[in-house]
mmCIF file of C-alpha atoms in Angstrom:
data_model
loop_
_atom_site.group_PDB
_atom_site.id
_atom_site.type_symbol
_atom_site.label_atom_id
_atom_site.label_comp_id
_atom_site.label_asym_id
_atom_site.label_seq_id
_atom_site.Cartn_x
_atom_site.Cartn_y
_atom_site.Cartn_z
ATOM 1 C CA UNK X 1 11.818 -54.652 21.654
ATOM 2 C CA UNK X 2 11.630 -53.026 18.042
ATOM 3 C CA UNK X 3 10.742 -56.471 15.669
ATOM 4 C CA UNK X 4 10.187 -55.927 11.769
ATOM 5 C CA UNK X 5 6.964 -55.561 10.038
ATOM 6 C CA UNK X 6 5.124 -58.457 8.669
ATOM 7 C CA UNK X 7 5.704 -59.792 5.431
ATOM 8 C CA UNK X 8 1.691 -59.146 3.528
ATOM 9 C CA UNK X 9 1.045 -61.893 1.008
ATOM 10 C CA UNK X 10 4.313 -62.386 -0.251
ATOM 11 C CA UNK X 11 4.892 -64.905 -3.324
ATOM 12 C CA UNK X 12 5.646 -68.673 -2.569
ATOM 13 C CA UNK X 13 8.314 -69.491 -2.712
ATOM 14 C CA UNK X 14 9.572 -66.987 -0.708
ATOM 15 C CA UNK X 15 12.482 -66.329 1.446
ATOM 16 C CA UNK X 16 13.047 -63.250 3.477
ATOM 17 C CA UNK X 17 15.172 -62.068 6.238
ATOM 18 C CA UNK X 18 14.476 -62.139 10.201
ATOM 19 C CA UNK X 19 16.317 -58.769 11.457
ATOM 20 C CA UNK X 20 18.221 -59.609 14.267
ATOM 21 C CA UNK X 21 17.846 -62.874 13.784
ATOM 22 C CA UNK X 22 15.620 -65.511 16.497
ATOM 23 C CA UNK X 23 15.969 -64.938 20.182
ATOM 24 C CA UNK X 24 14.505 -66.741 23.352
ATOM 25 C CA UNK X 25 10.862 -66.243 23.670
ATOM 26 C CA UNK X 26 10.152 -64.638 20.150
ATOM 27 C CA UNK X 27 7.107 -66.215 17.963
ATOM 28 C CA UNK X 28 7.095 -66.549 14.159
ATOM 29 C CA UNK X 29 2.821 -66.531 12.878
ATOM 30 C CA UNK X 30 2.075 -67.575 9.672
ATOM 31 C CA UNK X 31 -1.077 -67.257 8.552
ATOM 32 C CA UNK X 32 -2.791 -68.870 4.771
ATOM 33 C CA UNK X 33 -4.990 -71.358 3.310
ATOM 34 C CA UNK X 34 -3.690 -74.657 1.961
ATOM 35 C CA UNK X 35 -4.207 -75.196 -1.869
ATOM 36 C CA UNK X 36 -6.713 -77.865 -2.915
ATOM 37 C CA UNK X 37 -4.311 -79.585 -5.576
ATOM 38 C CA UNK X 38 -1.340 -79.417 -2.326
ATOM 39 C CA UNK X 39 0.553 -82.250 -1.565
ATOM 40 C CA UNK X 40 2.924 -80.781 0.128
ATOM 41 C CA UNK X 41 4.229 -77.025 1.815
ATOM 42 C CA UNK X 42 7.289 -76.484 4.209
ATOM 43 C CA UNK X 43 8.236 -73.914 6.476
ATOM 44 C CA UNK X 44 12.363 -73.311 6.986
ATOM 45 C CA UNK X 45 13.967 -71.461 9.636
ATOM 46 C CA UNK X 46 17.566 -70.738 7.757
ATOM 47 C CA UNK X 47 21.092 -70.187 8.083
ATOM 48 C CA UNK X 48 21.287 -67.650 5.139
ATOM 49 C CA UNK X 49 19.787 -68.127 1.944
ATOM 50 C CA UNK X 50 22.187 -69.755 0.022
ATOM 51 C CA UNK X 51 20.625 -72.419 -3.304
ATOM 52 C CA UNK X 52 24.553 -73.933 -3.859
ATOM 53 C CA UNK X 53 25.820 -74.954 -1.879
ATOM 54 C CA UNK X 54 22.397 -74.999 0.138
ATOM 55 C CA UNK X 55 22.325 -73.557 3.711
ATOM 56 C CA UNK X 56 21.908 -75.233 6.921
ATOM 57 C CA UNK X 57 18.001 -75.118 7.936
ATOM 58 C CA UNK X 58 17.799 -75.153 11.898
ATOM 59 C CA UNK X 59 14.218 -76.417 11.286
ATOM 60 C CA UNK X 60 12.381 -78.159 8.549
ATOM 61 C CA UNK X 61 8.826 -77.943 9.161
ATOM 62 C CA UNK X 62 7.306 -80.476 5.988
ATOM 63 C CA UNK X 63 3.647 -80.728 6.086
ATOM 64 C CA UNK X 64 3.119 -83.988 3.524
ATOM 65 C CA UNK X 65 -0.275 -84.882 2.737
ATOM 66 C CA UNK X 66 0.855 -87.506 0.052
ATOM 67 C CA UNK X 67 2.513 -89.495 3.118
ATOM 68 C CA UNK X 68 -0.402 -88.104 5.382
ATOM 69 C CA UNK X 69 2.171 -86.580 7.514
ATOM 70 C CA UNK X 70 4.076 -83.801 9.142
ATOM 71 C CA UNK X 71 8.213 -84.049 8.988
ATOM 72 C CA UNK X 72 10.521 -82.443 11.075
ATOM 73 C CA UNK X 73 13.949 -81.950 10.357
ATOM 74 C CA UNK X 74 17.678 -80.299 10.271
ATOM 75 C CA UNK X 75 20.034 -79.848 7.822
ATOM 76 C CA UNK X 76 23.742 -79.520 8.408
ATOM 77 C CA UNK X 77 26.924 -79.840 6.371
ATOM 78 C CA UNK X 78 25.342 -80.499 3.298
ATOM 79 C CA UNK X 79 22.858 -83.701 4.644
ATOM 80 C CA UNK X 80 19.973 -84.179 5.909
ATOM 81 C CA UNK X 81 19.581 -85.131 9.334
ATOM 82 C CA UNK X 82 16.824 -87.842 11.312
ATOM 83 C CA UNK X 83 13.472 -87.401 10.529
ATOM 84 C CA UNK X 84 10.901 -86.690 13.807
ATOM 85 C CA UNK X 85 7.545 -87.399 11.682
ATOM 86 C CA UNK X 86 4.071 -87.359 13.377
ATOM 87 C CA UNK X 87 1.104 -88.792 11.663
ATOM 88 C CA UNK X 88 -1.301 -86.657 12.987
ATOM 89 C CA UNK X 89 -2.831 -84.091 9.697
ATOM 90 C CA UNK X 90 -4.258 -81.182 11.493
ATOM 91 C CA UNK X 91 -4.114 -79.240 8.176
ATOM 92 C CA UNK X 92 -6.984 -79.533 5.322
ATOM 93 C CA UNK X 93 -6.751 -78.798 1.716
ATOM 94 C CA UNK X 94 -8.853 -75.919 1.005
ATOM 95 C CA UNK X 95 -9.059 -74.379 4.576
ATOM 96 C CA UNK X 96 -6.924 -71.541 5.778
ATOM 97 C CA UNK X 97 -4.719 -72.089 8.982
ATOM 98 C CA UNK X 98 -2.422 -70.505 11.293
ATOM 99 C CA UNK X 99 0.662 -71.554 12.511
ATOM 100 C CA UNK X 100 2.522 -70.263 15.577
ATOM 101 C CA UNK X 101 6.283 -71.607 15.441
ATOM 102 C CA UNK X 102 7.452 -70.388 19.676
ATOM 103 C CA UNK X 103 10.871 -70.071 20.179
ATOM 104 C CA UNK X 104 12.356 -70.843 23.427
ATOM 105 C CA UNK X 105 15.961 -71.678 24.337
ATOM 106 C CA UNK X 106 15.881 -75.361 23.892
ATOM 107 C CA UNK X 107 13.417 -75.808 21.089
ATOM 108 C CA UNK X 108 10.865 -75.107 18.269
ATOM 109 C CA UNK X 109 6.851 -75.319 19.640
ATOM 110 C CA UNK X 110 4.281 -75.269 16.625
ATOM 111 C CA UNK X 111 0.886 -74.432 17.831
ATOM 112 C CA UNK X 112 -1.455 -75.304 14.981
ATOM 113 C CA UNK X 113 -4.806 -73.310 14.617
ATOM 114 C CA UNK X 114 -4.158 -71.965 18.623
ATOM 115 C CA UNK X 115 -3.330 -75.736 19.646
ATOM 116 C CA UNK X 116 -0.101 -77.041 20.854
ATOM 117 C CA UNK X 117 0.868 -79.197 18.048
ATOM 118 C CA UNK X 118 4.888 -80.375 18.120
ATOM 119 C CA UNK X 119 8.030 -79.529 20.056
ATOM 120 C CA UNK X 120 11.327 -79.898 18.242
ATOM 121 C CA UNK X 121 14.325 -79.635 20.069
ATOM 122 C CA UNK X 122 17.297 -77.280 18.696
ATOM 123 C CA UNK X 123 19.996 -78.758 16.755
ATOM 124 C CA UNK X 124 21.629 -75.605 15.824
ATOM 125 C CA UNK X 125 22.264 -72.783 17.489
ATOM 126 C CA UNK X 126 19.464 -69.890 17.223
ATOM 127 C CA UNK X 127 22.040 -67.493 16.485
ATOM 128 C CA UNK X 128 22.751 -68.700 13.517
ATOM 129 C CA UNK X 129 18.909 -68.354 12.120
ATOM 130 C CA UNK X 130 18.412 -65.205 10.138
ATOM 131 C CA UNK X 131 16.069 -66.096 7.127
ATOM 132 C CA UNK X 132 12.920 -67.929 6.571
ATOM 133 C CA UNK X 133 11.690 -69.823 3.829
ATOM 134 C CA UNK X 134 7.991 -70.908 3.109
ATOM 135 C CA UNK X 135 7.829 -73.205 0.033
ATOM 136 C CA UNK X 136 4.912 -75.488 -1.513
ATOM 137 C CA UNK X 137 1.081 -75.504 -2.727
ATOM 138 C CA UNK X 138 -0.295 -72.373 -0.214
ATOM 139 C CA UNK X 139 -1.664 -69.243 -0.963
ATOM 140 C CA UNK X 140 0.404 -67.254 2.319
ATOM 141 C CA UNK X 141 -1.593 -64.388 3.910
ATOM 142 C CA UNK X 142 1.376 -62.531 6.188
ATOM 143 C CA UNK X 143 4.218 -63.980 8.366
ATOM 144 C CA UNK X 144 4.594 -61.799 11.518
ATOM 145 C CA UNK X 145 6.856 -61.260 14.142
ATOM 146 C CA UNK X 146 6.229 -60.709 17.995
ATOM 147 C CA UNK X 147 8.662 -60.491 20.369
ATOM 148 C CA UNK X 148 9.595 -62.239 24.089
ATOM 149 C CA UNK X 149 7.030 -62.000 26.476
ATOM 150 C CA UNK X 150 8.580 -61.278 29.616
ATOM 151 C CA UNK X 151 6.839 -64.263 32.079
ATOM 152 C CA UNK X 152 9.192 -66.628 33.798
ATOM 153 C CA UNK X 153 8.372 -70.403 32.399
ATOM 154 C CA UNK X 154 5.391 -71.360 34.703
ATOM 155 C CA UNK X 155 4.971 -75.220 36.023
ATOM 156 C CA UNK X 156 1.609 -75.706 33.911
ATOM 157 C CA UNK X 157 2.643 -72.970 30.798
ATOM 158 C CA UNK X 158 -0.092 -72.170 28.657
ATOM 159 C CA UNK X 159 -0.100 -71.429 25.095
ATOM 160 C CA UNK X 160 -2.443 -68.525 23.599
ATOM 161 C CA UNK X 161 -5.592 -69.243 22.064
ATOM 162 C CA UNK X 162 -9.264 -67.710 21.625
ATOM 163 C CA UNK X 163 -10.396 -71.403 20.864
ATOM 164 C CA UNK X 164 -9.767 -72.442 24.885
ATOM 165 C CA UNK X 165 -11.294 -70.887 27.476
ATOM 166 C CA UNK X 166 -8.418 -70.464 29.977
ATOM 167 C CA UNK X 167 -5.403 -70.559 27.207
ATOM 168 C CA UNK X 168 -3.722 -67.330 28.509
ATOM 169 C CA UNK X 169 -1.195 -66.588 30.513
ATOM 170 C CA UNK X 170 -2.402 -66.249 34.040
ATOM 171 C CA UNK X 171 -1.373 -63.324 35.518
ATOM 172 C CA UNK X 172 0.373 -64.270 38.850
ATOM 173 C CA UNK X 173 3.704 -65.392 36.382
ATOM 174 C CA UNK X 174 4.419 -61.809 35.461
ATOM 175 C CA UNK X 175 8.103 -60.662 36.324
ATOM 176 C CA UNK X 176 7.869 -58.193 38.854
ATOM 177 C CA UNK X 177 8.622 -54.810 37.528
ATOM 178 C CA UNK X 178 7.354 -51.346 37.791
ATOM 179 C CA UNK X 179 6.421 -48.657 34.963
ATOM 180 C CA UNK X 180 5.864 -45.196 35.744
ATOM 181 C CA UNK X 181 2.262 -43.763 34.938
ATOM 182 C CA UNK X 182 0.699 -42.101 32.277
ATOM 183 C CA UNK X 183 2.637 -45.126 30.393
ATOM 184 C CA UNK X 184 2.833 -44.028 26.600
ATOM 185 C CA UNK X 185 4.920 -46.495 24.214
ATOM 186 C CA UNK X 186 5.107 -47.080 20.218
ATOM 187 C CA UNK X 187 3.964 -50.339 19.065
ATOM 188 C CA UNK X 188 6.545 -51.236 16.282
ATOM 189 C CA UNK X 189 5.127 -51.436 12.470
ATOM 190 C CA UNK X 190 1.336 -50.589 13.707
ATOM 191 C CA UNK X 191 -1.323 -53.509 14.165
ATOM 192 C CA UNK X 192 -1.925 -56.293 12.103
ATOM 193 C CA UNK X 193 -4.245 -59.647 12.221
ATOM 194 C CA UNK X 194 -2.383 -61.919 15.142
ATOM 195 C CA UNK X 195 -0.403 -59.329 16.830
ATOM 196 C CA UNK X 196 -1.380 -59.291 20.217
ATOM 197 C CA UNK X 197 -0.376 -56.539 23.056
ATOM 198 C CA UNK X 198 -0.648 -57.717 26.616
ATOM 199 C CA UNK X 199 -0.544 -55.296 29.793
ATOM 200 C CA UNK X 200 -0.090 -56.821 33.222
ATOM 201 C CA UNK X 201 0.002 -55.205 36.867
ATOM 202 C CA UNK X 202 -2.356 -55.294 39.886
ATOM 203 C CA UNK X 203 -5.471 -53.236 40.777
ATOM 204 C CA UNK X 204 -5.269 -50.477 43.654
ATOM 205 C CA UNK X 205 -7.462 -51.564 46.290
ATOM 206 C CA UNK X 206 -9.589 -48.304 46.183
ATOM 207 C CA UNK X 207 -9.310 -47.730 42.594
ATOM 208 C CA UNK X 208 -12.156 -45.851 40.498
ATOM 209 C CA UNK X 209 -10.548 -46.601 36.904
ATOM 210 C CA UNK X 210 -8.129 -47.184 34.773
ATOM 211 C CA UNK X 211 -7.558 -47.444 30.545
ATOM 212 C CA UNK X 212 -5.835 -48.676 28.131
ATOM 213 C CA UNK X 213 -5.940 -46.454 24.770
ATOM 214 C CA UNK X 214 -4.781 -47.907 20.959
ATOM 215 C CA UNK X 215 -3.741 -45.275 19.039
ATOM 216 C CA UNK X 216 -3.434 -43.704 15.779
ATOM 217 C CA UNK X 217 -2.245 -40.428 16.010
ATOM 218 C CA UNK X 218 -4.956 -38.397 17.583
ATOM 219 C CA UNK X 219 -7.775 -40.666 17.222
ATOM 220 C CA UNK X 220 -8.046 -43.502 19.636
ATOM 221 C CA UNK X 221 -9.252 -46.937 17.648
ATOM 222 C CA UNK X 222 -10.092 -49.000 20.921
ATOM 223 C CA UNK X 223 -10.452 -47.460 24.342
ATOM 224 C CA UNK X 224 -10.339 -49.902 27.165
ATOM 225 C CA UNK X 225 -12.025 -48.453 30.789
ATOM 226 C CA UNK X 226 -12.531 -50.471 33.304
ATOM 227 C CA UNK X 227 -14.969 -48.432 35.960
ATOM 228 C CA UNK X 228 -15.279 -50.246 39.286
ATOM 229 C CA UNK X 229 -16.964 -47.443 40.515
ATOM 230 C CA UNK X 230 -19.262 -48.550 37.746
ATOM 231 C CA UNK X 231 -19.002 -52.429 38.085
ATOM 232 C CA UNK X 232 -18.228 -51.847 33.986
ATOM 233 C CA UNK X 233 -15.671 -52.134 31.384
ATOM 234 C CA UNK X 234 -16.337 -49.469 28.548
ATOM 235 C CA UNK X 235 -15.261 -49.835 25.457
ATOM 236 C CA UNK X 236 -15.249 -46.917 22.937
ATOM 237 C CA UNK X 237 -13.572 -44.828 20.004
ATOM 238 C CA UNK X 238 -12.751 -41.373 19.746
ATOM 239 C CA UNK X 239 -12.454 -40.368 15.797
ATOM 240 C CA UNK X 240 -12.202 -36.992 15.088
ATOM 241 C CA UNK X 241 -12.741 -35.661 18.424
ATOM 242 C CA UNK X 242 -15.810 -37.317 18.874
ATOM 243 C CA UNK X 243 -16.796 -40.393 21.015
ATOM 244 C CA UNK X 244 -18.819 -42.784 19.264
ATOM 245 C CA UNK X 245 -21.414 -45.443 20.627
ATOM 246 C CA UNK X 246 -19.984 -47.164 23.983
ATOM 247 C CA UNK X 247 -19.787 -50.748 24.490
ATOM 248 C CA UNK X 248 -20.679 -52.560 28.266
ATOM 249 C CA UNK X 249 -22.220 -55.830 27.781
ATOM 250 C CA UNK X 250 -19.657 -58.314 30.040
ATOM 251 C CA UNK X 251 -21.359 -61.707 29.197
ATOM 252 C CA UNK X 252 -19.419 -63.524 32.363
ATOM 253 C CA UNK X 253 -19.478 -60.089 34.764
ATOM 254 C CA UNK X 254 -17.098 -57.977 36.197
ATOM 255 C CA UNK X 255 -13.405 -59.959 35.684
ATOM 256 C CA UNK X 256 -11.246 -57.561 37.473
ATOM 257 C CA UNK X 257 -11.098 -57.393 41.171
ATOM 258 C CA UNK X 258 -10.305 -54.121 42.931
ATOM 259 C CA UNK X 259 -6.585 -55.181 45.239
ATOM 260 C CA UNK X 260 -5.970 -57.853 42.517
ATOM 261 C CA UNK X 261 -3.286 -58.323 40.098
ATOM 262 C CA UNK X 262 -4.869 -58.726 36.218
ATOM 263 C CA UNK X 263 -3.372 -59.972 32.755
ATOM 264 C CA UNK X 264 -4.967 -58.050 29.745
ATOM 265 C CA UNK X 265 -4.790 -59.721 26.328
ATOM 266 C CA UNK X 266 -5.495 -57.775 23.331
ATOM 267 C CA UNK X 267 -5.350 -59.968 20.176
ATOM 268 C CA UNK X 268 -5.662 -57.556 16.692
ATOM 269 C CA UNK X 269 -7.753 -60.047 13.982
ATOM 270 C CA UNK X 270 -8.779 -58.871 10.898
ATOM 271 C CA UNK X 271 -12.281 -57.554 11.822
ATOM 272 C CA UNK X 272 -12.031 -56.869 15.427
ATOM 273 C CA UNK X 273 -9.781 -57.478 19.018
ATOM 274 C CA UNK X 274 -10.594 -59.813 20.992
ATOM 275 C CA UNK X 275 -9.963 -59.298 25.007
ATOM 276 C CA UNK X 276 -9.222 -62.452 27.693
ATOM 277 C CA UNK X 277 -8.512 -60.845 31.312
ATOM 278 C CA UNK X 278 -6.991 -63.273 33.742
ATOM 279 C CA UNK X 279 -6.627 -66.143 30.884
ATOM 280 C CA UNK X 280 -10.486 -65.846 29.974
ATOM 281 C CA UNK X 281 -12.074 -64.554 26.668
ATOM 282 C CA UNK X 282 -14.365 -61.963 27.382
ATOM 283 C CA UNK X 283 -15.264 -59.981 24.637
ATOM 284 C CA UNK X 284 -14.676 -58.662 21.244
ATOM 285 C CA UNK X 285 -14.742 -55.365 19.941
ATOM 286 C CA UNK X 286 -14.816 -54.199 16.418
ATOM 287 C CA UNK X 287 -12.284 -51.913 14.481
ATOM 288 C CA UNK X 288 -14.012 -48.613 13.793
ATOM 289 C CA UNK X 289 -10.356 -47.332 12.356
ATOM 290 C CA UNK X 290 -9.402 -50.383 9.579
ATOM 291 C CA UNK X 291 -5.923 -48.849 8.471
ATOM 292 C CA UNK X 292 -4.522 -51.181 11.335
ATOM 293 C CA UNK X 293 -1.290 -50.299 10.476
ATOM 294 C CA UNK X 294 -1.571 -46.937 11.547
ATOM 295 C CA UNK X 295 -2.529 -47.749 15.135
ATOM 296 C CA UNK X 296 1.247 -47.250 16.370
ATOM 297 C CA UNK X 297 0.769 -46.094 20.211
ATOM 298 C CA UNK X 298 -0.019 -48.108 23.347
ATOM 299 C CA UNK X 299 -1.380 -45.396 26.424
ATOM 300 C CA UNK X 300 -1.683 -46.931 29.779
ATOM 301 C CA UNK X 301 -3.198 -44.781 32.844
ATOM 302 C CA UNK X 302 -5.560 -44.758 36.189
ATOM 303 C CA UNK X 303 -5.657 -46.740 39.614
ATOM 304 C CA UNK X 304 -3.595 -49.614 38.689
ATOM 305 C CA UNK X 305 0.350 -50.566 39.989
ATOM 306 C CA UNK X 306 1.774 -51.499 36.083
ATOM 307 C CA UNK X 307 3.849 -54.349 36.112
ATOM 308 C CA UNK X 308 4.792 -55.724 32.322
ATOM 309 C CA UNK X 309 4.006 -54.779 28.811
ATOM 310 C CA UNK X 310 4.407 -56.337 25.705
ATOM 311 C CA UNK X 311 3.743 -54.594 22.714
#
């Protein structure tokens, strides 16, 4: 699914389109630090971007620390609607954050600094969201897009974090689906700090290796090998032609099993990726190509069945 590029430090206020508008299983990241002299900063998923008269806002996400609390709310028809308020302040003047706003067909979930925070259920129909609409005392970094992930809903979900050990999805909830191999696929508008790719499938049971290669252009930024033939995952760049220095070190062992299926996470931040297998953080691995925007192509290949990609 082809999503827009991020919005880089745009000026707040800001509004700005979401092509295609929100779908099922799409996430929304902003990323910033909160302003000393804030009292308060808002997040608005839109109905167009209409001042007079004002449009209908599907949700109003009002963090308030005058009232030392966080408002939810709609508004339709020209009114505000009832308040959902929670008087819990998980953001801090000063400090940066990151919030994750999940969409899903029955509601809004905010994960707060890669915690579940809120759920707020739809009162207007997600087709009718097309803008967003960040307002207040904040200093905004970017506002990304990432697409549906293609796992059923799971009886124990999980939401993504590097802050909790097992906050991945696991997996065994992968639809069942089968890409051919060499797999070679564009990631839409490059790499950028909280875009995450994710490649599922199972092991072969006598497999040797397998990769997964991050590309930009001819130079591979982050080369992924898993070598059960040498108990290893190797982790490399080739700039220029050239290999550089490879990286082993697997501070809980071996995670993949030979005969077993796997979920690979591969979160882009700023300085580095960081890997979970299997819902565990394992290791991270710092960019040796910094232009992350650049890094446009996803190469899958070796002893594996490939079941699901998101990219």
């Amino acid at each position: 699914m082809a999503l827009q590029p991020p919005y880089f430090k745009p000026t707040v206020p800001f509004s700005g389109p979401i092509y295609g508008g929100l779908k099922d299983g799409m996430t929304i990241i902003v990323t910033g630090s909160v302003l000393k002299s804030c009292r308060r900063f808002q997040v608005d998923f839109q109905c167009g971007n209409c001042q007079m008269p004002k449009s209908d806002v599907a949700f109003h996400f009002n963090v308030r620390f005058d009232e030392n609390c966080i408002v939810c709310n709609s508004h339709e028809k020209g009114s505000w609607q009832e308040e959902e308020r929670k008087y819990d302040m998980v953001f801090r003047k000063g400090h940066p954050f990151e919030t994750r706003f999940l969409v899903n067909i029955s509601s809004f979930v905010v994960l707060v600094d890669g915690k579940l925070y809120l759920e707020f259920k739809h009162r207007i129909p997600l087709s009718r969201v097309d803008t967003i609409g960040i307002s207040g005392e904040l200093d905004v970094v970017s506002i990304s897009f990432q697409g549906p992930i293609t796992y059923p809903v799971c009886s124990n979900p999980v939401f993504p974090t590097f802050s909790q050990p097992s906050a991945y999805p696991i997996g065994q909830c992968f639809q069942p689906q089968i890409y051919p191999l060499p797999y070679r696929g564009t990631i839409y508008g490059g790499l950028f700090p909280s875009k995450s790719i994710i490649v599922s499938g199972s092991v072969s049971p006598s497999a040797q290796r397998f990769h997964i290669n991050l590309k930009a252009g001819n130079d591979t930024a982050f080369h992924f090998n898993p070598r059960f033939d040498e108990n290893a995952i190797v982790r490399n760049s080739n700039l220029n032609m050239r290999w550089g220095s490879e990286e082993r070190h697997l501070p809980f062992g071996m995670p993949l099993m030979r005969g077993q299926p796997f979920t690979i996470w591969i979160q882009c931040e700023a300085h580095c990726f960081k890997v979970a297998v299997n819902g565990l953080h394992q290791f991270e691995y710092n960019h040796r190509i910094h232009n992350l925007l650049q890094i446009n192509l996803l190469e899958v290949d070796g002893d594996i069945t490939l079941a699901n990609i998101q990219a």
